[in-house]
Short mmCIF file of C-alpha atoms and ligand atoms in Angstrom, two decimals:
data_model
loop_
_atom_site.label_atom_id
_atom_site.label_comp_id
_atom_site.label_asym_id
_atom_site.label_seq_id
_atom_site.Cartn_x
_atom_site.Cartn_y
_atom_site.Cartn_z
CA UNK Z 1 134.18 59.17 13.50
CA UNK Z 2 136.03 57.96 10.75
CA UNK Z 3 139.67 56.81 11.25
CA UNK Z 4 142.23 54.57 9.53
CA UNK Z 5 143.26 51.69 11.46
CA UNK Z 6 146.21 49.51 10.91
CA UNK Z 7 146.49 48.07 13.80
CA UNK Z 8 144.19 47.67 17.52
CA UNK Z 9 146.04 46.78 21.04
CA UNK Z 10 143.96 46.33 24.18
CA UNK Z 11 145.20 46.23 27.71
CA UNK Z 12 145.80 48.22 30.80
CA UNK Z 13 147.20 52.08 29.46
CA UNK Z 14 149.39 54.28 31.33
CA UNK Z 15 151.29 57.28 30.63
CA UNK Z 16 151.46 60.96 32.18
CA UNK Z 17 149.16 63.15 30.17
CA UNK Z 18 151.81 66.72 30.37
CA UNK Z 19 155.15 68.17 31.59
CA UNK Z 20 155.40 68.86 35.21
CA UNK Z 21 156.70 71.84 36.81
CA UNK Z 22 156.86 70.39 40.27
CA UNK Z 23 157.22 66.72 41.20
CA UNK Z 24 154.22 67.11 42.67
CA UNK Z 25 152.55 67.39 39.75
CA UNK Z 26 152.88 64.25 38.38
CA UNK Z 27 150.44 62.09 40.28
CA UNK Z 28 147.51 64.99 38.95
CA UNK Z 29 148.89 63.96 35.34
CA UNK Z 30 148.93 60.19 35.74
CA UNK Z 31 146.39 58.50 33.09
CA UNK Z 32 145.27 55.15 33.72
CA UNK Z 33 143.05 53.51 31.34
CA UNK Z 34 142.30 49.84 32.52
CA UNK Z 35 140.33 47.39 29.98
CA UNK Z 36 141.18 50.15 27.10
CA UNK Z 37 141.95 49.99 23.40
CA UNK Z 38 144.19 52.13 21.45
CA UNK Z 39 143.89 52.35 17.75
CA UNK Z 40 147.20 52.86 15.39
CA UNK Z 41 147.32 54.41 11.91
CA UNK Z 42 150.37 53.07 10.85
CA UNK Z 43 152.93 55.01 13.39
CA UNK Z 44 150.48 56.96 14.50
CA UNK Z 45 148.52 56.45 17.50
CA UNK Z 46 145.15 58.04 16.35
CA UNK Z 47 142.68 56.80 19.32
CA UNK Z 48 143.08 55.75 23.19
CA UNK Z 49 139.87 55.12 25.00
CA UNK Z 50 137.56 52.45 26.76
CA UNK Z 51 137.76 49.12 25.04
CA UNK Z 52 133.71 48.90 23.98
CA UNK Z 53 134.02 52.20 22.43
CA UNK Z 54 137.01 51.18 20.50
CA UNK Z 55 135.47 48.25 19.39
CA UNK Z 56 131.87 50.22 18.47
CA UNK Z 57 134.60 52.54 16.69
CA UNK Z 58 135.77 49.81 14.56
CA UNK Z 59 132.51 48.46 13.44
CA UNK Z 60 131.61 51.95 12.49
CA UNK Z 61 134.68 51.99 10.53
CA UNK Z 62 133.71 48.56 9.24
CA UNK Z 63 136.93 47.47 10.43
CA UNK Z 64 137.89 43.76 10.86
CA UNK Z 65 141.43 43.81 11.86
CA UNK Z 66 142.12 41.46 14.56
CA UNK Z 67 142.87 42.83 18.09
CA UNK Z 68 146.38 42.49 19.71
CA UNK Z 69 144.87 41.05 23.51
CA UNK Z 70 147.12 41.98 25.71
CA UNK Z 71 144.61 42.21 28.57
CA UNK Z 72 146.65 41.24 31.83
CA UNK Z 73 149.22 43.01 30.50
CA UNK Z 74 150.15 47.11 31.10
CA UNK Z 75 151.31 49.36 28.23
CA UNK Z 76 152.99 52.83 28.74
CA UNK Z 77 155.06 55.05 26.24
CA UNK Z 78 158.31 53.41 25.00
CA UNK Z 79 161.37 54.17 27.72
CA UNK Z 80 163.46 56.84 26.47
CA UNK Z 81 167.15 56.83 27.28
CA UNK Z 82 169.26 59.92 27.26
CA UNK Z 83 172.90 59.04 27.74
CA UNK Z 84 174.32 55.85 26.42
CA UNK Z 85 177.32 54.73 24.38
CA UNK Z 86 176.70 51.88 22.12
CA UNK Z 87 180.68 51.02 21.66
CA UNK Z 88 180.89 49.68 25.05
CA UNK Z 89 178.36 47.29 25.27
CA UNK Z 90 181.24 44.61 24.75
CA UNK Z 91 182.83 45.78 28.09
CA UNK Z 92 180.22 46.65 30.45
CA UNK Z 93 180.95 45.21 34.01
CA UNK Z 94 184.15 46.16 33.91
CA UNK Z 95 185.76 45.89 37.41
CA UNK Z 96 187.63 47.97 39.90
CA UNK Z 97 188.44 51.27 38.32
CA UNK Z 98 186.76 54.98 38.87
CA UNK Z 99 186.55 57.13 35.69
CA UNK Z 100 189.62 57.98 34.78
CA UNK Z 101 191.48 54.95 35.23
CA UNK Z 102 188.34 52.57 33.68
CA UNK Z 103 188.28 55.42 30.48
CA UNK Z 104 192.16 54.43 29.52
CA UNK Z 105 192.20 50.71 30.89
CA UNK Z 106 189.33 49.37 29.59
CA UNK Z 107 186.98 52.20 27.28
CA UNK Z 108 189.48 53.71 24.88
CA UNK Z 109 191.02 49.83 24.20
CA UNK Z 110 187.71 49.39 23.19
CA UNK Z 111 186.06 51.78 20.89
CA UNK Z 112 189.50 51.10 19.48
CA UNK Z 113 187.84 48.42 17.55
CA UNK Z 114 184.75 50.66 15.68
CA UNK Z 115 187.68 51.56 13.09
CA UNK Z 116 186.49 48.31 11.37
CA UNK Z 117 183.14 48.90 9.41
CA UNK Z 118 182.24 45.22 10.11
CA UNK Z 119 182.84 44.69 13.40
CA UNK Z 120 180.75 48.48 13.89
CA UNK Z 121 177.86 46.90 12.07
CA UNK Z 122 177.57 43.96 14.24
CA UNK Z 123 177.83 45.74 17.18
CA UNK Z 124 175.08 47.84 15.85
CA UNK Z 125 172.96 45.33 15.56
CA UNK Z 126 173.53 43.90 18.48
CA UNK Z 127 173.42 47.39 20.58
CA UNK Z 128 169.74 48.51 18.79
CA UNK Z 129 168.22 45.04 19.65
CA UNK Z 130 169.49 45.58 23.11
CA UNK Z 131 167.68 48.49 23.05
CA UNK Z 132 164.62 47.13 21.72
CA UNK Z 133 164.67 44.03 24.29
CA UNK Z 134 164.54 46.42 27.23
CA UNK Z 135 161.82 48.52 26.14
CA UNK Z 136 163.70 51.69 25.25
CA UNK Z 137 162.53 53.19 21.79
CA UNK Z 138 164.25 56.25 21.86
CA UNK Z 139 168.01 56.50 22.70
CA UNK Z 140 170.72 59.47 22.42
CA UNK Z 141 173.53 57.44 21.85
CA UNK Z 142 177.34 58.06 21.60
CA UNK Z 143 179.34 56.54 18.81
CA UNK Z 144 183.36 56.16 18.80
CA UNK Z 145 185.78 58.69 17.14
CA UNK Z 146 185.48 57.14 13.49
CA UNK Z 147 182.21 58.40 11.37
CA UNK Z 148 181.78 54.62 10.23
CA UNK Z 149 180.64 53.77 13.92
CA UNK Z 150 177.90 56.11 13.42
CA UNK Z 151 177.32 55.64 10.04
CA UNK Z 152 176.35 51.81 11.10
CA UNK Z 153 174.35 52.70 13.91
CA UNK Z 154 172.38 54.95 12.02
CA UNK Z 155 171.86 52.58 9.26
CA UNK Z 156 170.03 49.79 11.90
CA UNK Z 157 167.74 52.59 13.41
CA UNK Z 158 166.58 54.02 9.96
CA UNK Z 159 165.97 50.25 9.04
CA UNK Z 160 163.62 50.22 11.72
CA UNK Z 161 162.08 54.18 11.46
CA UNK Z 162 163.77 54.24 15.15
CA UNK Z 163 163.97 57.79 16.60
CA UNK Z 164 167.59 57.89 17.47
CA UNK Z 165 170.11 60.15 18.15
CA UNK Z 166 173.71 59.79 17.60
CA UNK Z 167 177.05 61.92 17.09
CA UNK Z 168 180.58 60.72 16.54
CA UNK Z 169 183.00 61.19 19.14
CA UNK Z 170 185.16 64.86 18.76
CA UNK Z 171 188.48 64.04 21.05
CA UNK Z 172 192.02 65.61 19.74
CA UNK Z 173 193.83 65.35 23.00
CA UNK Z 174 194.03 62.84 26.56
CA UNK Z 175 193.57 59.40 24.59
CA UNK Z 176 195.51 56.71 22.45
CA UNK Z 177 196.98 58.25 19.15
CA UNK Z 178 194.69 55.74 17.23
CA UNK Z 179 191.32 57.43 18.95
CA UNK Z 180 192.73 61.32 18.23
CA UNK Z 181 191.77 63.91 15.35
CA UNK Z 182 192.83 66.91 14.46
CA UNK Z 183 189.81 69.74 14.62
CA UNK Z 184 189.22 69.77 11.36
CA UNK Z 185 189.47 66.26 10.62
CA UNK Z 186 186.45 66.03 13.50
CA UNK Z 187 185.24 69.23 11.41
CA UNK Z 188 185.01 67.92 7.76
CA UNK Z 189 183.74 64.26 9.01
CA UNK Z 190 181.20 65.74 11.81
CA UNK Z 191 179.58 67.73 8.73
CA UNK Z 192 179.58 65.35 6.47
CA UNK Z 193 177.77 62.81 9.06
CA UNK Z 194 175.04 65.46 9.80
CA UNK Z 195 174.83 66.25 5.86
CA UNK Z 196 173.68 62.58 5.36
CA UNK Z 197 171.69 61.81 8.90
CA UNK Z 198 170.60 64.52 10.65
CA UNK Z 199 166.40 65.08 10.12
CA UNK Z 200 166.59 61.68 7.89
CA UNK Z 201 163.54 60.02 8.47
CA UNK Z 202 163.10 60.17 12.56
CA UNK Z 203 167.30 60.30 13.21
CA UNK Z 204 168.76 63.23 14.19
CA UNK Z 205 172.51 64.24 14.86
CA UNK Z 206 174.26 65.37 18.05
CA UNK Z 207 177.06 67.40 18.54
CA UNK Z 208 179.73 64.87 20.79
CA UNK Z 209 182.87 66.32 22.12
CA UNK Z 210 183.59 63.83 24.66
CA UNK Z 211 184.21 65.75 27.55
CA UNK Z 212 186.99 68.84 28.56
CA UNK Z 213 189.63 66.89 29.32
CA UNK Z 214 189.81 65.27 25.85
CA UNK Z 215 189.11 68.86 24.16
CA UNK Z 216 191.60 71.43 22.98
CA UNK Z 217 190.00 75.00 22.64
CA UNK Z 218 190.79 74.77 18.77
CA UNK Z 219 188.53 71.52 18.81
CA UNK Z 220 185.73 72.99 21.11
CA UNK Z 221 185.44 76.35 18.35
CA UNK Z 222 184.86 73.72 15.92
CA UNK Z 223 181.64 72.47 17.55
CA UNK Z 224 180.66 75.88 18.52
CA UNK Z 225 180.81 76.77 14.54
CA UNK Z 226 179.04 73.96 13.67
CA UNK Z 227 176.15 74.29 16.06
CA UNK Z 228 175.91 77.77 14.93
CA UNK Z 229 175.67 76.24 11.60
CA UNK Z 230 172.75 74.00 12.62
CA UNK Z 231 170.13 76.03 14.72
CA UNK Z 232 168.71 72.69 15.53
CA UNK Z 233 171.47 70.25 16.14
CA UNK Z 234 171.81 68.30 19.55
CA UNK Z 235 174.79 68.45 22.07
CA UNK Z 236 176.13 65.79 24.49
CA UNK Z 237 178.86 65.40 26.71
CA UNK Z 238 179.72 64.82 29.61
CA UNK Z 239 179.80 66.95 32.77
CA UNK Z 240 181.09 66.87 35.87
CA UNK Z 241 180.93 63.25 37.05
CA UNK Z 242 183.79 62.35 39.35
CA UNK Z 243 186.27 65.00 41.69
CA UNK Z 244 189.18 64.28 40.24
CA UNK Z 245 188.08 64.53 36.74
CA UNK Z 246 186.77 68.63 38.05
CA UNK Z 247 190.18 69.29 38.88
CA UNK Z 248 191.71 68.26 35.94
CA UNK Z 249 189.74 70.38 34.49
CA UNK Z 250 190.13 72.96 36.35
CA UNK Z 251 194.27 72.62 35.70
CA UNK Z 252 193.70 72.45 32.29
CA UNK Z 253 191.74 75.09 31.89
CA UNK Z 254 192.92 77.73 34.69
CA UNK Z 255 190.90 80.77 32.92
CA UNK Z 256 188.16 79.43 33.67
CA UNK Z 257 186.89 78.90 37.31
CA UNK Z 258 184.59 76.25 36.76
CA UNK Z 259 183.74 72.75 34.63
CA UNK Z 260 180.90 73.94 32.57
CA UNK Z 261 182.11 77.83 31.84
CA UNK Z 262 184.36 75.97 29.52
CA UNK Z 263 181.35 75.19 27.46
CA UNK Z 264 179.46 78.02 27.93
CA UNK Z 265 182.30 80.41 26.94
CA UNK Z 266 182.40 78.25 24.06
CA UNK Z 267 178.81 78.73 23.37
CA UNK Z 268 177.83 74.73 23.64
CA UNK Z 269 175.17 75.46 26.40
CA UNK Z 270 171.61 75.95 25.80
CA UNK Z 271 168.61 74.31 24.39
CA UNK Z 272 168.99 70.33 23.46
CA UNK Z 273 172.49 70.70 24.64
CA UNK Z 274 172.50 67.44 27.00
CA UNK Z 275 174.49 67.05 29.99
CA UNK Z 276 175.29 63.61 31.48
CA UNK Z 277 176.35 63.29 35.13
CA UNK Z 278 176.23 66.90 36.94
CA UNK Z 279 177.15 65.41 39.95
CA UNK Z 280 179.21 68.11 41.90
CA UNK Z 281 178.22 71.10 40.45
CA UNK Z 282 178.71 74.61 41.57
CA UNK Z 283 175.37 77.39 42.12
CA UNK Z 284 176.65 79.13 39.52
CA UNK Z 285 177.05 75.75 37.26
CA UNK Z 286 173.24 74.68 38.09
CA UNK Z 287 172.50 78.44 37.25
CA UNK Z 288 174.17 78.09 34.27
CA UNK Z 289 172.25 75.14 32.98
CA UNK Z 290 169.03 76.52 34.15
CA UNK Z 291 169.30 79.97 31.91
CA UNK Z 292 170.29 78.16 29.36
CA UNK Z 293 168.01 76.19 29.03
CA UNK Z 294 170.08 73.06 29.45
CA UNK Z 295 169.00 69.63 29.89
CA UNK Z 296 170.80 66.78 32.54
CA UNK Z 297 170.93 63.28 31.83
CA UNK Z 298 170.60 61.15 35.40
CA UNK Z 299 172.50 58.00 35.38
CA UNK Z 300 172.20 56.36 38.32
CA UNK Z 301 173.86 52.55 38.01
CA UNK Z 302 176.90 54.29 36.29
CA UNK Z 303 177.10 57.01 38.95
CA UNK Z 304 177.16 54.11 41.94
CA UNK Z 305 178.98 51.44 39.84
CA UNK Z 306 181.96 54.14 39.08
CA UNK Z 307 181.09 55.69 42.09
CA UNK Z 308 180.89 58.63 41.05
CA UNK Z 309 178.69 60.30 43.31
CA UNK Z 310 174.94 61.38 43.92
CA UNK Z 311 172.84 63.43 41.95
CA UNK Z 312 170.65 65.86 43.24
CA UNK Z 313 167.52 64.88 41.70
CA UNK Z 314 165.75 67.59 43.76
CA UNK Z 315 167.74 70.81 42.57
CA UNK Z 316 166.50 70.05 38.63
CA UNK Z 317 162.80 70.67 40.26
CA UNK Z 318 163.92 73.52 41.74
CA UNK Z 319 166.22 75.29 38.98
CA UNK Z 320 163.56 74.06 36.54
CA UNK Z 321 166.02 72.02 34.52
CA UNK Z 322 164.76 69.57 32.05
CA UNK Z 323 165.61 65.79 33.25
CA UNK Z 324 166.30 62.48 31.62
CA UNK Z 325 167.11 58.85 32.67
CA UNK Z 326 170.13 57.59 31.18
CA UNK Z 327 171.28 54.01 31.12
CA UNK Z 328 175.12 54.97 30.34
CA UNK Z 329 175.99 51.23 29.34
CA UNK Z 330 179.14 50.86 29.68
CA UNK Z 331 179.99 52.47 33.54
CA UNK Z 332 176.62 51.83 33.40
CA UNK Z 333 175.33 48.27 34.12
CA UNK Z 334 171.96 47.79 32.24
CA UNK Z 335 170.35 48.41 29.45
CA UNK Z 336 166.65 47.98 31.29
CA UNK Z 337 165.03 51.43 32.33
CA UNK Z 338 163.27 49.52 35.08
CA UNK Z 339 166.22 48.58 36.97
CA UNK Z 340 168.02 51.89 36.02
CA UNK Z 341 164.51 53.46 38.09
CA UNK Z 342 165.12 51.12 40.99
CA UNK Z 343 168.77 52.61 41.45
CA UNK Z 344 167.42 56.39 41.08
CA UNK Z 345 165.10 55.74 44.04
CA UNK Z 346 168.41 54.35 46.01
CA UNK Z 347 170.33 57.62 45.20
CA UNK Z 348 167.05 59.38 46.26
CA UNK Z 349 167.18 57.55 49.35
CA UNK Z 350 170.55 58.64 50.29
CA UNK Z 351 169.71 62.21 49.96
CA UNK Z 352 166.00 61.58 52.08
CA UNK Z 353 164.47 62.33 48.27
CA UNK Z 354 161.11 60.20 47.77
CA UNK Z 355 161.29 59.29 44.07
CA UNK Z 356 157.95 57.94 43.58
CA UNK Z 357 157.01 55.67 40.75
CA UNK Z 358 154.81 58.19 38.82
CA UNK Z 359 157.65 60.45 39.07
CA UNK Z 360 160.12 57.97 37.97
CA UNK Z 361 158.51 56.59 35.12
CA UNK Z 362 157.51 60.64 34.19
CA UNK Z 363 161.39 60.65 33.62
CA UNK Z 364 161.54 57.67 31.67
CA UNK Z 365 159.30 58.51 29.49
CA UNK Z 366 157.34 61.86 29.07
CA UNK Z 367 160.08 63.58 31.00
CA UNK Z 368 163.09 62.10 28.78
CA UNK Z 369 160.81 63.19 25.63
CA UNK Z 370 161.06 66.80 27.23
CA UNK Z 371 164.95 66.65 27.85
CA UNK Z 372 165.33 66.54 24.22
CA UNK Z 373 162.54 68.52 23.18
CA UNK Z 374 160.52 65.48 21.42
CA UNK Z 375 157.38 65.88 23.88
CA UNK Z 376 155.44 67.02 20.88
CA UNK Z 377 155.91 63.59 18.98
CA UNK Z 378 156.86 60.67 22.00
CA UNK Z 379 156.55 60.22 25.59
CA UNK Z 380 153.21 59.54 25.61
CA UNK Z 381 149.94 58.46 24.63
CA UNK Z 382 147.79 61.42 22.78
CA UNK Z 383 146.82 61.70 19.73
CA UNK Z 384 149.01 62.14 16.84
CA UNK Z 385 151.63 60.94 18.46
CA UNK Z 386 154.25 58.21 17.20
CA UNK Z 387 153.16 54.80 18.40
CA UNK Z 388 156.08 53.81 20.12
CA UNK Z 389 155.46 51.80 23.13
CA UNK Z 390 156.62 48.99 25.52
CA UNK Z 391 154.01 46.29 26.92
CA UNK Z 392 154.75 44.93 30.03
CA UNK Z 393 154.14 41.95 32.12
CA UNK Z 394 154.01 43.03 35.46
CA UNK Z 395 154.07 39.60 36.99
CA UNK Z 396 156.90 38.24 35.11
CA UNK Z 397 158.20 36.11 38.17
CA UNK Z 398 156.78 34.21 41.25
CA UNK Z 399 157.81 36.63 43.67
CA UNK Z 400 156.26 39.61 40.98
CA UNK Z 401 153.17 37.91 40.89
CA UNK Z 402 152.64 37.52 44.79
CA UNK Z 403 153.75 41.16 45.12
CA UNK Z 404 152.07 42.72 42.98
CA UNK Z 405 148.40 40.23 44.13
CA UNK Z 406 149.64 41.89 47.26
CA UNK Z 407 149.56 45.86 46.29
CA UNK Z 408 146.61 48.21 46.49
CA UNK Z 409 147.27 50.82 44.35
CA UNK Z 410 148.80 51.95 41.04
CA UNK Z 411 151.25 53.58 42.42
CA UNK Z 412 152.25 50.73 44.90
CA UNK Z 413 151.92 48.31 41.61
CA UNK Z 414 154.19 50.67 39.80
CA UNK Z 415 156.57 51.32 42.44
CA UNK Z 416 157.31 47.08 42.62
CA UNK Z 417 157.46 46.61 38.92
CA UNK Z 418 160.35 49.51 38.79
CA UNK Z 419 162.06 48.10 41.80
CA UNK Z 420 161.63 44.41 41.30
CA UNK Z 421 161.38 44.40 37.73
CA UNK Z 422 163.93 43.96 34.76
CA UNK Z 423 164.08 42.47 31.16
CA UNK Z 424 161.45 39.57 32.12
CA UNK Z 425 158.71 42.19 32.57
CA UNK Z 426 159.46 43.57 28.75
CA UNK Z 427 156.70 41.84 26.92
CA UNK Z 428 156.58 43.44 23.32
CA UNK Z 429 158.32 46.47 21.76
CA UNK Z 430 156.71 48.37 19.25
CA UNK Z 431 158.43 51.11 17.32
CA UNK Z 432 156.79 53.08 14.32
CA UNK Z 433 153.59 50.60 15.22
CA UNK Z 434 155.39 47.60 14.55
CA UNK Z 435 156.42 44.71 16.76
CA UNK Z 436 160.06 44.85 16.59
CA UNK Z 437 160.62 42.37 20.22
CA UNK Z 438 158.68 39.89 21.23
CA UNK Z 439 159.31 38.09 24.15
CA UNK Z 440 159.50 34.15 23.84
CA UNK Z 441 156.89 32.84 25.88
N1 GUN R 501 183.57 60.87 30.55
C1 GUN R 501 184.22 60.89 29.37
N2 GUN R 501 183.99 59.79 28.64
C2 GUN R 501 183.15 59.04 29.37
C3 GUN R 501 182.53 57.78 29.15
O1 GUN R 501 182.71 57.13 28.12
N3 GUN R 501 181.71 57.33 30.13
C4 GUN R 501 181.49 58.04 31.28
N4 GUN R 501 180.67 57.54 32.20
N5 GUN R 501 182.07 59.22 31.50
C5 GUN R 501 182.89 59.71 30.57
ZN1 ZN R 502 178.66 58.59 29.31
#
């Protein structure tokens, strides 16, 4: 076999090998690979196998590259977060307030600031190594009202070849005068952001009308002409997340009789159109999102830290809705997918749903790739994929390492790193096949 090689890691693999119809499935689709070697062509992953064939593959190759030994160590697909706004890293932990009142006290006084190009660039910086530091190589990220805020995020993830997504905030209406547009100010500066970013080396744009109550119909026709424009442009917002936020909705918008009919009749359902929250939906709303072809964004510390409510991780199995994890830094309080996991299996717990760790790291990874149609290039190991990946150190404490000397089986092992685990366990990052964190010691 004859293969370029750029670079060699070996260590314990995992990933899940296909999308799942049924949780059940998962476990059938777990791949473990202990002692194994996988072999990168630059950001491509181009072999995964048994260390002493990857090494009998290199000296067929007459390769001499040295070997990145991360033996005690495991390695899975980079996390992949699906809801996350990177203009409120600055005020996450903010106390005391539900949605509403923590959007206008403490969010919109915020983004406030992305106006300057400077201070957006440093925060960019600061938000993408965040990022990086907790594993996640893949984010679909919220930006502020002003284009600059995007236009500096965007510039740190092409630096890097990062897959990213990112939209500027649309919002004429329910804010602070300096956070408003007009809809066709948000018209002329949304198209001119996707004319320079969207399909630009791995970035892609997304669609980002904030949610309905910040929306005038003359803004949301905007964003339906644009993604009609733009066949494959991404969608988020934000969908019902707290009760009192559905009934302001539902009093400004009286034609309609629920949340998310105000963006269907507006035509901004359907494929890569990513909901976040989806916490007290309707039948007819989970319908909805289902024949759409709809995907949900799950964030579980911002939906108990708001408390916001409980997501019913069960109904996307049975509506066959495509699911993501999302951090949602700020309401949110991490940036680590591992801890983010831990919570899920709490909100499970309150609803007697068993979120086991294959599952949960299905939805971090493979899963999340699948929300926004990207299983084809990340999420997990095969071949020809792009060799994004997090190594972890599963014993990254005292009490880790007599846990985990104390579990039998991968799933048990799995099941304590997500629950015990947080940015200690994050051992290296790699994105396009390059080391991009490293952990100190
Ligand atoms: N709904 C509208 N805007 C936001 C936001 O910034 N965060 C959350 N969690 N919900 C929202
Ligand atoms: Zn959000």
């Amino acid at each position: 076999m004859t293969l370029i090689v750029t670079r060699a890691l070996c260590g314990n693999f995992f990933d899940i090998s296909g999308i799942a119809a049924h949780a059940a499935d998962i476990e059938g689709k777990a791949r473990y690979i202990e002692n194994g070697m996988m072999l990168l062509n630059g950001g491509m992953i181009v072999w995964l196998g048994h260390r002493e064939e990857g090494e009998r593959i290199l000296a067929d190759n007459d390769c001499t590259i040295p070997l990145d030994d991360y033996s005690d160590k495991l390695i899975i697909p980079g996390f992949i977060d699906t809801h996350i706004h990177y203009p409120q890293t600055e005020m996450i932990a903010a106390f005391g307030e539900q949605l509403l009142e923590w959007l206008d006290n403490y969010t919109f006084p915020t983004e406030a600031q992305y106006h300057d190009i400077e201070y957006a660039q440093k925060m960019s910086k600061f938000f993408i190594q965040q990022l990086l530091n907790n594993g996640t190589t893949t984010a679909l990220v919220f930006g502020t009202v002003h284009p600059q805020s995007v236009d500096a995020l965007f510039t740190v993830a092409a630096a890097l070849n990062m897959r990213l997504i990112a939209g500027k905030v649309m919002m004429d209406k329910h804010a602070p005068a300096a956070l408003l547009e007009t809809p066709e100010q948000s018209d002329r500066e949304t198209r001119a952001l996707i004319a320079r970013w969207h399909n630009h080396q791995r970035l892609s744009y997304a669609l980002t009308p904030r949610f309905v109550p910040t929306s005038s119909p003359e803004l949301l026709e905007k964003v339906r002409l644009i993604k009609q424009d733009y066949p494959d442009i991404y969608l988020q917002t934000h969908l019902s997340e707290n009760r009192e936020e559905i009934s302001w909705v539902k009093s400004l918008y009286p034609q309609h009789e629920r949340y998310l009919d105000v963006y269907h009749h507006h035509q901004l359902t359907g494929s890569r159109c990513v909901f976040a929250h989806c916490l007290h939906l309707e039948p007819e709303e989970w319908d909805c999102l289902s024949d759409t072809d709809s995907s949900i964004a799950f964030c579980p510390t911002s939906n108990l830290f708001l408390g916001s409510g409980l997501f019913d991780i069960n109904a996307t199995w049975q509506k066959k809705i495509r699911l993501g994890m999302g951090t949602d830094v700020g309401a949110g309080t991490t940036f680590n997918m591992l801890q983010t996991l831990a919570e899920a299996y709490k909100v499970g717990q309150l609803q007697h749903y068993r979120l086991s760790a294959f599952e949960a790291f299905y939805h971090a990874t493979l899963g999340g790739a699948h929300a926004l149609h990207l299983d084809d290039k990340i999420g997990n190991f095969d071949i020809g994929k792009e060799a994004d990946l997090v190594v972890l150190d599963p014993g990254a404490s005292a009490l880790q390492q007599l846990r985990t000397a104390n579990s039998k089986t991968l799933a048990e092992k799995l099941f304590v790193l997500m629950t015990l685990g947080d940015d200690r366990n994050i051992y290296r990052t790699l994105v396009d096949g390059k080391v991009v964190y490293q952990r100190d010691n």
